[in-house]
Amino acid sequence: MGTATVWWRARAISAGVGSDWRLSEARIRKTCISVSTRSSCCSSPLTLIVSSMPYEKELAAAKKAATLAARLCQKVQKALLQSDVHSKSDKSPVTVADYGSQALVSFILERELLSEPFSIVAEEDSGDLRKESGQETLKRITELVNDTLASEGSDSFPTLTTDDVLAAIDNGKSEGGPVGQHWVLDPIDGTKGFVRGDQYAIALGLLHEGKVVLGVLACPNLPLASIGSNQLHSSNEVGCLFFAKVGEGAYIQALGGSTQTKVHVCDVDNPEEASFFESFEAAHSSHDLSSSIAEKLGVKAPPVRIDSQAKYGALSRGDGAIYLRFPHKGYREKIWDHAAGSIVVTEAGGIVTDAAGNPLDFSKGKFLDVVSGIIVTNQKLMPSLLRAVKEALNEKASSL
């Protein structure tokens, strides 16, 4: 991508462009180039080296990778065999689709972006597959990956070996961090939902210098029509691909389709008219705390509980107004659970913070250090939501 890390957004602001971070990249880069030109006569260490970084190639590769991974996952979910479900040390179910999705995304990104430094921070590793007991599962995964690649008629892909698949999975061992570019992948976000036949997402984001610059959410079971408390299964047409690039808005298209529609979060400003999303699994988020917050806000609609970052996608197109996530004590959020979804929502006009109102920091490696939980809503509701969250958390603390 070019030699220099360009803090073009901050420098553009200091150059007088203004504090609106939603300015187009083209305008920001133009300003930075102007600043660099004016500064070149002085041997200043702040002189900028600007590269053109629209992330078009990366977004195209990410959409292709997520779409193919979704195709693999759909095939497995339709005929889910008990032998396809395994367990990791943390007891969450892992399927051959998890591994296959990660291998496929890794392979496509590396193939499409040959000239780019390649780093992926991903959820799975191949440790269990390298054991004797994992050999049959590895063969099954390799078959699935090759079958999915063969179904992509526009490219001629080589037949991957089991060693190729293991290597592709283990590309995901990067630790991330504040320097350079890192892809962030959850190959199946919402594995329990996947196993149940419900919602899940292939969530793929790109970090540049610790900031999320693009995100793609493939949600194979999410209806194309709006969902709500009484509409979750109202449409027979399912399969959504959400994507966003920094400064350029968020979009949706049918999974496997090509017509793009720009999305925007809802503009509800009265909490009583708002609806909210939360995790389907009570083990993933405190439903009681969410209920207390909703009560303080005056929210009348019941919560919509669905798995995965599909919640981020649904909220980005205005299906609901609030998403609340309050993991139980001791749980640390991972960057792959929020990177793609957060940029889709923020580019759709929403706000994503921790429970204290701090922006999420993706520059610290695999984990997100957040205060108590994560809240997502539109700009109009955020002040009242933060007050309700603070009050509910204080009450919870005083009752312990």
Short mmCIF file of C-alpha atoms in Angstrom, two decimals:
data_model
loop_
_atom_site.label_atom_id
_atom_site.label_comp_id
_atom_site.label_asym_id
_atom_site.label_seq_id
_atom_site.Cartn_x
_atom_site.Cartn_y
_atom_site.Cartn_z
CA MET A 1 0.00 0.00 0.00
CA GLY A 2 2.76 2.57 -0.01
CA THR A 3 5.47 3.25 2.46
CA ALA A 4 4.00 5.70 4.84
CA THR A 5 1.30 5.53 7.38
CA VAL A 6 -0.63 8.69 6.79
CA TRP A 7 -2.62 10.09 9.60
CA TRP A 8 -4.44 11.95 6.88
CA ARG A 9 -7.63 12.36 8.82
CA ALA A 10 -6.03 14.08 11.81
CA ARG A 11 -3.72 16.18 9.66
CA ALA A 12 -6.59 17.24 7.42
CA ILE A 13 -8.53 18.38 10.47
CA SER A 14 -5.54 20.35 11.73
CA ALA A 15 -5.19 21.86 8.27
CA GLY A 16 -8.62 23.35 8.50
CA VAL A 17 -10.84 20.82 6.79
CA GLY A 18 -12.96 20.57 9.94
CA SER A 19 -13.83 17.93 12.46
CA ASP A 20 -16.41 16.06 10.40
CA TRP A 21 -14.79 12.64 10.00
CA ARG A 22 -17.33 11.68 7.36
CA LEU A 23 -15.64 13.88 4.75
CA SER A 24 -14.78 11.93 1.64
CA GLU A 25 -11.31 10.44 1.46
CA ALA A 26 -10.69 12.22 -1.82
CA ARG A 27 -11.19 15.63 -0.21
CA ILE A 28 -9.05 14.69 2.79
CA ARG A 29 -6.22 13.37 0.63
CA LYS A 30 -6.34 16.51 -1.51
CA THR A 31 -5.98 18.64 1.60
CA CYS A 32 -3.14 16.52 2.96
CA ILE A 33 -1.28 16.79 -0.34
CA SER A 34 -1.70 20.56 -0.18
CA VAL A 35 -0.38 20.60 3.39
CA SER A 36 2.59 18.46 2.38
CA THR A 37 3.38 20.79 -0.53
CA ARG A 38 3.26 23.87 1.68
CA SER A 39 5.49 22.16 4.24
CA SER A 40 8.07 20.82 1.81
CA CYS A 41 10.24 23.92 1.92
CA CYS A 42 10.88 23.30 5.60
CA SER A 43 12.71 20.14 6.56
CA SER A 44 10.00 19.34 9.04
CA PRO A 45 9.63 15.83 10.49
CA LEU A 46 5.88 16.32 10.04
CA THR A 47 6.16 16.46 6.24
CA LEU A 48 3.59 14.02 4.89
CA ILE A 49 4.16 11.20 2.47
CA VAL A 50 0.73 10.58 1.00
CA SER A 51 -0.41 7.46 -0.75
CA SER A 52 -3.73 7.04 -2.48
CA MET A 53 -5.67 4.65 -0.27
CA PRO A 54 -9.25 4.26 -1.40
CA TYR A 55 -9.34 0.54 -0.46
CA GLU A 56 -11.29 -0.33 -3.61
CA LYS A 57 -9.25 -3.43 -4.39
CA GLU A 58 -9.42 -4.58 -0.79
CA LEU A 59 -13.19 -4.12 -0.62
CA ALA A 60 -13.73 -6.09 -3.84
CA ALA A 61 -11.55 -8.92 -2.51
CA ALA A 62 -13.34 -8.89 0.85
CA LYS A 63 -16.79 -9.07 -0.75
CA LYS A 64 -15.69 -11.95 -2.96
CA ALA A 65 -14.13 -13.84 -0.05
CA ALA A 66 -17.13 -13.36 2.25
CA THR A 67 -19.58 -14.35 -0.47
CA LEU A 68 -17.74 -17.58 -1.24
CA ALA A 69 -17.42 -18.36 2.47
CA ALA A 70 -21.16 -17.82 2.85
CA ARG A 71 -21.76 -20.27 0.01
CA LEU A 72 -19.71 -22.90 1.82
CA CYS A 73 -21.53 -22.25 5.09
CA GLN A 74 -24.94 -22.47 3.46
CA LYS A 75 -24.08 -25.85 2.01
CA VAL A 76 -22.99 -27.19 5.40
CA GLN A 77 -25.93 -25.74 7.31
CA LYS A 78 -28.44 -27.31 4.95
CA ALA A 79 -27.12 -30.76 5.69
CA LEU A 80 -25.55 -30.35 9.07
CA LEU A 81 -24.21 -33.68 10.28
CA GLN A 82 -23.49 -34.37 13.90
CA SER A 83 -19.93 -35.25 12.96
CA ASP A 84 -19.51 -31.73 11.59
CA VAL A 85 -19.82 -30.22 15.07
CA HIS A 86 -16.86 -30.29 17.40
CA SER A 87 -15.84 -28.51 20.59
CA LYS A 88 -13.03 -26.11 21.41
CA SER A 89 -11.45 -25.71 24.83
CA ASP A 90 -13.90 -22.91 25.63
CA LYS A 91 -16.78 -25.32 24.90
CA SER A 92 -18.24 -23.27 22.04
CA PRO A 93 -19.19 -25.43 19.05
CA VAL A 94 -16.87 -25.38 16.07
CA THR A 95 -18.02 -26.75 12.76
CA VAL A 96 -16.20 -27.77 9.63
CA ALA A 97 -17.78 -24.64 8.17
CA ASP A 98 -15.89 -22.47 10.69
CA TYR A 99 -12.58 -23.88 9.55
CA GLY A 100 -13.59 -24.01 5.88
CA SER A 101 -14.78 -20.42 5.93
CA GLN A 102 -11.50 -19.21 7.44
CA ALA A 103 -9.42 -21.19 4.94
CA LEU A 104 -11.47 -19.88 2.04
CA VAL A 105 -11.34 -16.22 3.09
CA SER A 106 -7.60 -16.45 3.73
CA PHE A 107 -6.95 -18.09 0.37
CA ILE A 108 -9.04 -15.57 -1.61
CA LEU A 109 -7.57 -12.50 0.09
CA GLU A 110 -4.00 -13.70 -0.40
CA ARG A 111 -4.69 -14.57 -4.04
CA GLU A 112 -6.48 -11.30 -4.84
CA LEU A 113 -4.01 -9.05 -3.00
CA LEU A 114 -0.69 -10.55 -3.99
CA SER A 115 1.24 -7.29 -3.74
CA GLU A 116 -0.02 -6.41 -0.26
CA PRO A 117 1.57 -7.29 3.09
CA PHE A 118 -0.73 -10.05 4.36
CA SER A 119 -1.88 -10.37 7.96
CA ILE A 120 -5.10 -11.86 9.35
CA VAL A 121 -6.33 -11.84 12.92
CA ALA A 122 -8.87 -14.67 13.01
CA GLU A 123 -10.71 -16.84 15.48
CA GLU A 124 -9.71 -20.35 14.51
CA ASP A 125 -6.40 -22.24 14.37
CA SER A 126 -5.55 -25.65 12.98
CA GLY A 127 -4.27 -27.26 16.17
CA ASP A 128 -7.05 -29.81 16.55
CA LEU A 129 -7.04 -30.60 12.82
CA ARG A 130 -3.37 -31.58 12.92
CA LYS A 131 -4.05 -34.32 15.47
CA GLU A 132 -4.73 -37.89 14.39
CA SER A 133 -8.31 -37.53 15.56
CA GLY A 134 -8.79 -34.54 13.28
CA GLN A 135 -7.72 -36.09 9.97
CA GLU A 136 -11.18 -37.07 8.75
CA THR A 137 -12.50 -33.63 9.61
CA LEU A 138 -9.57 -32.03 7.75
CA LYS A 139 -10.36 -34.08 4.65
CA ARG A 140 -14.00 -32.98 4.86
CA ILE A 141 -12.97 -29.34 5.16
CA THR A 142 -10.59 -29.62 2.19
CA GLU A 143 -13.35 -31.14 0.05
CA LEU A 144 -15.74 -28.36 0.99
CA VAL A 145 -13.22 -25.64 0.19
CA ASN A 146 -12.36 -27.16 -3.19
CA ASP A 147 -16.02 -27.73 -4.07
CA THR A 148 -16.80 -24.10 -3.24
CA LEU A 149 -13.88 -22.80 -5.31
CA ALA A 150 -14.94 -25.00 -8.22
CA SER A 151 -18.43 -23.46 -8.08
CA GLU A 152 -16.91 -20.02 -8.78
CA GLY A 153 -17.00 -20.23 -12.56
CA SER A 154 -15.20 -16.96 -13.29
CA ASP A 155 -11.83 -18.18 -11.96
CA SER A 156 -9.75 -21.29 -12.36
CA PHE A 157 -8.53 -22.19 -8.91
CA PRO A 158 -5.95 -24.85 -8.12
CA THR A 159 -7.04 -27.87 -6.15
CA LEU A 160 -5.95 -27.30 -2.59
CA THR A 161 -4.29 -30.01 -0.54
CA THR A 162 -4.88 -30.60 3.15
CA ASP A 163 -1.55 -28.86 3.82
CA ASP A 164 -2.75 -25.84 1.81
CA VAL A 165 -5.91 -25.68 3.90
CA LEU A 166 -3.99 -25.95 7.18
CA ALA A 167 -1.66 -23.15 6.07
CA ALA A 168 -4.58 -20.96 5.03
CA ILE A 169 -6.28 -21.46 8.39
CA ASP A 170 -3.07 -20.62 10.23
CA ASN A 171 -2.64 -17.38 8.32
CA GLY A 172 -5.05 -16.16 10.97
CA LYS A 173 -2.46 -16.26 13.75
CA SER A 174 -1.56 -12.58 13.48
CA GLU A 175 -1.80 -10.58 16.69
CA GLY A 176 -2.89 -7.35 14.96
CA GLY A 177 -1.87 -4.11 16.62
CA PRO A 178 -1.44 -0.42 15.81
CA VAL A 179 1.04 -0.73 12.93
CA GLY A 180 0.31 -1.67 9.32
CA GLN A 181 -2.69 -3.43 7.85
CA HIS A 182 -4.45 -6.41 9.39
CA TRP A 183 -7.53 -8.26 8.21
CA VAL A 184 -9.87 -9.23 11.05
CA LEU A 185 -12.06 -12.29 10.51
CA ASP A 186 -14.73 -14.18 12.35
CA PRO A 187 -15.34 -17.05 9.89
CA ILE A 188 -18.73 -17.79 11.45
CA ASP A 189 -19.84 -15.21 13.95
CA GLY A 190 -22.69 -16.81 15.84
CA THR A 191 -21.63 -20.44 15.63
CA LYS A 192 -24.40 -21.53 17.99
CA GLY A 193 -26.96 -19.80 15.78
CA PHE A 194 -25.43 -21.55 12.78
CA VAL A 195 -25.75 -24.94 14.47
CA ARG A 196 -29.39 -24.18 15.39
CA GLY A 197 -30.15 -23.17 11.80
CA ASP A 198 -30.61 -19.50 12.75
CA GLN A 199 -28.64 -16.29 12.20
CA TYR A 200 -24.89 -16.13 11.70
CA ALA A 201 -22.46 -13.93 9.78
CA ILE A 202 -19.13 -14.08 8.04
CA ALA A 203 -17.55 -10.91 9.44
CA LEU A 204 -14.48 -9.48 7.73
CA GLY A 205 -12.86 -6.13 8.46
CA LEU A 206 -9.61 -4.37 7.59
CA LEU A 207 -7.54 -2.39 10.08
CA HIS A 208 -5.07 0.27 8.99
CA GLU A 209 -2.88 1.66 11.77
CA GLY A 210 -5.36 0.36 14.33
CA LYS A 211 -8.44 1.91 12.70
CA VAL A 212 -11.19 -0.03 10.93
CA VAL A 213 -11.24 1.18 7.32
CA LEU A 214 -13.62 -1.31 5.71
CA GLY A 215 -15.99 -4.05 6.71
CA VAL A 216 -18.09 -6.76 5.09
CA LEU A 217 -20.87 -8.75 6.74
CA ALA A 218 -22.28 -11.73 4.86
CA CYS A 219 -25.53 -12.77 6.58
CA PRO A 220 -26.91 -15.78 4.69
CA ASN A 221 -30.11 -16.18 6.77
CA LEU A 222 -31.01 -12.53 7.30
CA PRO A 223 -34.14 -11.49 5.39
CA LEU A 224 -33.68 -8.86 2.72
CA ALA A 225 -36.83 -7.20 4.05
CA SER A 226 -36.76 -5.30 7.32
CA ILE A 227 -36.97 -7.33 10.51
CA GLY A 228 -38.44 -6.38 13.87
CA SER A 229 -39.95 -7.88 16.98
CA ASN A 230 -42.79 -9.40 14.95
CA GLN A 231 -41.06 -9.72 11.59
CA LEU A 232 -37.96 -11.84 12.13
CA HIS A 233 -39.19 -14.66 9.90
CA SER A 234 -41.56 -12.62 7.74
CA SER A 235 -39.62 -12.85 4.47
CA ASN A 236 -38.81 -15.91 2.42
CA GLU A 237 -36.06 -14.04 0.57
CA VAL A 238 -32.92 -14.19 2.66
CA GLY A 239 -29.21 -13.49 2.27
CA CYS A 240 -27.70 -10.04 2.83
CA LEU A 241 -24.25 -8.63 2.15
CA PHE A 242 -23.50 -5.42 4.06
CA PHE A 243 -20.31 -3.51 3.36
CA ALA A 244 -18.74 -0.17 4.18
CA LYS A 245 -15.59 1.76 3.41
CA VAL A 246 -14.35 4.62 5.58
CA GLY A 247 -15.85 7.95 4.55
CA GLU A 248 -18.08 6.46 1.84
CA GLY A 249 -21.19 5.18 3.61
CA ALA A 250 -22.65 1.71 4.11
CA TYR A 251 -24.47 -0.44 1.58
CA ILE A 252 -26.47 -3.63 1.27
CA GLN A 253 -26.95 -6.02 -1.61
CA ALA A 254 -28.45 -9.45 -1.92
CA LEU A 255 -25.91 -12.16 -1.20
CA GLY A 256 -24.79 -13.18 -4.65
CA GLY A 257 -26.49 -10.15 -6.21
CA SER A 258 -25.02 -6.95 -7.61
CA THR A 259 -27.56 -4.15 -7.00
CA GLN A 260 -26.33 -1.98 -4.14
CA THR A 261 -28.53 0.14 -1.89
CA LYS A 262 -27.17 2.70 0.55
CA VAL A 263 -28.36 2.16 4.12
CA HIS A 264 -28.79 4.51 7.05
CA VAL A 265 -29.62 3.97 10.69
CA CYS A 266 -33.10 4.94 11.82
CA ASP A 267 -33.70 8.55 12.87
CA VAL A 268 -35.91 7.78 15.89
CA ASP A 269 -35.34 10.36 18.62
CA ASN A 270 -38.04 9.26 21.09
CA PRO A 271 -36.83 6.28 23.17
CA GLU A 272 -40.43 5.10 23.61
CA GLU A 273 -40.56 4.48 19.85
CA ALA A 274 -37.23 2.67 19.74
CA SER A 275 -36.68 -1.06 19.53
CA PHE A 276 -33.49 -2.82 20.51
CA PHE A 277 -31.41 -5.82 19.59
CA GLU A 278 -29.54 -8.09 21.95
CA SER A 279 -27.81 -11.46 21.81
CA PHE A 280 -29.98 -14.55 21.43
CA GLU A 281 -27.87 -16.44 23.97
CA ALA A 282 -28.25 -15.18 27.54
CA ALA A 283 -24.76 -16.52 28.17
CA HIS A 284 -23.40 -13.95 25.70
CA SER A 285 -25.02 -10.86 27.21
CA SER A 286 -26.99 -9.93 30.32
CA HIS A 287 -30.64 -9.83 29.29
CA ASP A 288 -31.60 -8.55 32.74
CA LEU A 289 -29.32 -5.52 32.44
CA SER A 290 -30.60 -4.78 28.93
CA SER A 291 -34.17 -4.99 30.23
CA SER A 292 -33.36 -2.53 33.02
CA ILE A 293 -31.84 -0.07 30.54
CA ALA A 294 -34.82 -0.38 28.20
CA GLU A 295 -37.18 0.24 31.10
CA LYS A 296 -35.32 3.41 32.12
CA LEU A 297 -35.45 4.65 28.54
CA GLY A 298 -39.16 3.93 28.27
CA VAL A 299 -38.74 1.46 25.41
CA LYS A 300 -42.06 -0.30 24.87
CA ALA A 301 -41.17 -2.87 22.19
CA PRO A 302 -39.82 -6.26 23.30
CA PRO A 303 -36.18 -7.00 22.43
CA VAL A 304 -35.24 -8.62 19.15
CA ARG A 305 -32.82 -11.42 19.99
CA ILE A 306 -30.67 -12.73 17.19
CA ASP A 307 -27.18 -14.20 16.96
CA SER A 308 -24.05 -12.65 15.50
CA GLN A 309 -23.11 -9.36 13.91
CA ALA A 310 -26.24 -9.68 11.81
CA LYS A 311 -27.54 -7.30 14.52
CA TYR A 312 -25.12 -4.63 13.31
CA GLY A 313 -26.31 -5.12 9.75
CA ALA A 314 -29.98 -4.96 10.70
CA LEU A 315 -29.43 -1.83 12.77
CA SER A 316 -27.47 -0.16 9.95
CA ARG A 317 -30.54 -0.28 7.71
CA GLY A 318 -32.89 0.99 10.41
CA ASP A 319 -34.56 -2.25 11.50
CA GLY A 320 -34.02 -1.24 15.12
CA ALA A 321 -32.61 1.73 16.99
CA ILE A 322 -30.40 0.24 19.72
CA TYR A 323 -28.05 -2.72 20.20
CA LEU A 324 -26.97 -3.61 23.74
CA ARG A 325 -24.22 -6.06 24.59
CA PHE A 326 -23.18 -6.64 28.21
CA PRO A 327 -21.05 -9.77 28.54
CA HIS A 328 -20.81 -11.48 31.89
CA LYS A 329 -17.93 -10.79 34.26
CA GLY A 330 -14.60 -12.17 33.14
CA TYR A 331 -15.33 -12.15 29.42
CA ARG A 332 -13.04 -10.12 27.15
CA GLU A 333 -14.38 -8.88 23.84
CA LYS A 334 -12.45 -9.88 20.73
CA ILE A 335 -11.87 -7.52 17.82
CA TRP A 336 -13.32 -9.97 15.29
CA ASP A 337 -16.70 -9.81 17.05
CA HIS A 338 -17.10 -6.10 16.32
CA ALA A 339 -14.67 -4.77 13.66
CA ALA A 340 -16.78 -5.34 10.55
CA GLY A 341 -20.10 -4.58 12.22
CA SER A 342 -18.92 -1.37 13.83
CA ILE A 343 -17.83 0.29 10.60
CA VAL A 344 -21.02 -0.78 8.82
CA VAL A 345 -23.04 1.00 11.52
CA THR A 346 -20.85 4.09 11.82
CA GLU A 347 -20.77 4.58 8.06
CA ALA A 348 -24.56 4.27 8.14
CA GLY A 349 -24.67 7.22 10.54
CA GLY A 350 -24.70 5.39 13.86
CA ILE A 351 -22.44 5.44 16.90
CA VAL A 352 -20.65 2.50 18.51
CA THR A 353 -19.07 2.94 21.96
CA ASP A 354 -18.44 1.09 25.18
CA ALA A 355 -20.82 1.57 28.10
CA ALA A 356 -18.96 4.72 29.19
CA GLY A 357 -19.21 6.34 25.78
CA ASN A 358 -15.62 5.64 24.70
CA PRO A 359 -14.96 4.70 21.07
CA LEU A 360 -13.81 1.13 20.49
CA ASP A 361 -10.03 0.79 20.20
CA PHE A 362 -8.98 -1.91 17.74
CA SER A 363 -5.26 -1.13 17.97
CA LYS A 364 -4.41 -3.22 21.05
CA GLY A 365 -4.24 -6.67 19.50
CA LYS A 366 -6.88 -9.40 19.59
CA PHE A 367 -8.87 -8.00 22.49
CA LEU A 368 -11.05 -4.95 22.99
CA ASP A 369 -10.73 -3.31 26.38
CA VAL A 370 -14.17 -1.86 27.02
CA VAL A 371 -15.98 -0.51 30.05
CA SER A 372 -18.76 -2.95 31.02
CA GLY A 373 -20.21 -3.50 27.55
CA ILE A 374 -20.90 -2.16 24.06
CA ILE A 375 -23.80 0.05 23.00
CA VAL A 376 -24.89 1.02 19.52
CA THR A 377 -27.52 3.53 18.44
CA ASN A 378 -28.12 6.67 16.39
CA GLN A 379 -26.74 10.09 17.28
CA LYS A 380 -30.07 11.38 18.58
CA LEU A 381 -30.59 8.59 21.12
CA MET A 382 -27.01 8.20 22.35
CA PRO A 383 -27.12 10.87 25.13
CA SER A 384 -30.24 9.42 26.76
CA LEU A 385 -28.97 5.86 26.24
CA LEU A 386 -25.68 6.65 27.99
CA ARG A 387 -27.57 8.12 30.96
CA ALA A 388 -29.79 5.05 31.22
CA VAL A 389 -26.79 2.72 30.97
CA LYS A 390 -24.92 4.59 33.70
CA GLU A 391 -27.94 4.52 36.00
CA ALA A 392 -28.57 0.80 35.41
CA LEU A 393 -24.91 -0.11 35.98
CA ASN A 394 -24.80 1.93 39.20
CA GLU A 395 -27.93 0.17 40.48
CA LYS A 396 -26.44 -3.21 39.61
CA ALA A 397 -23.19 -2.37 41.42
CA SER A 398 -25.00 -1.16 44.54
CA SER A 399 -27.04 -4.35 44.72
CA LEU A 400 -24.00 -6.61 44.85
#
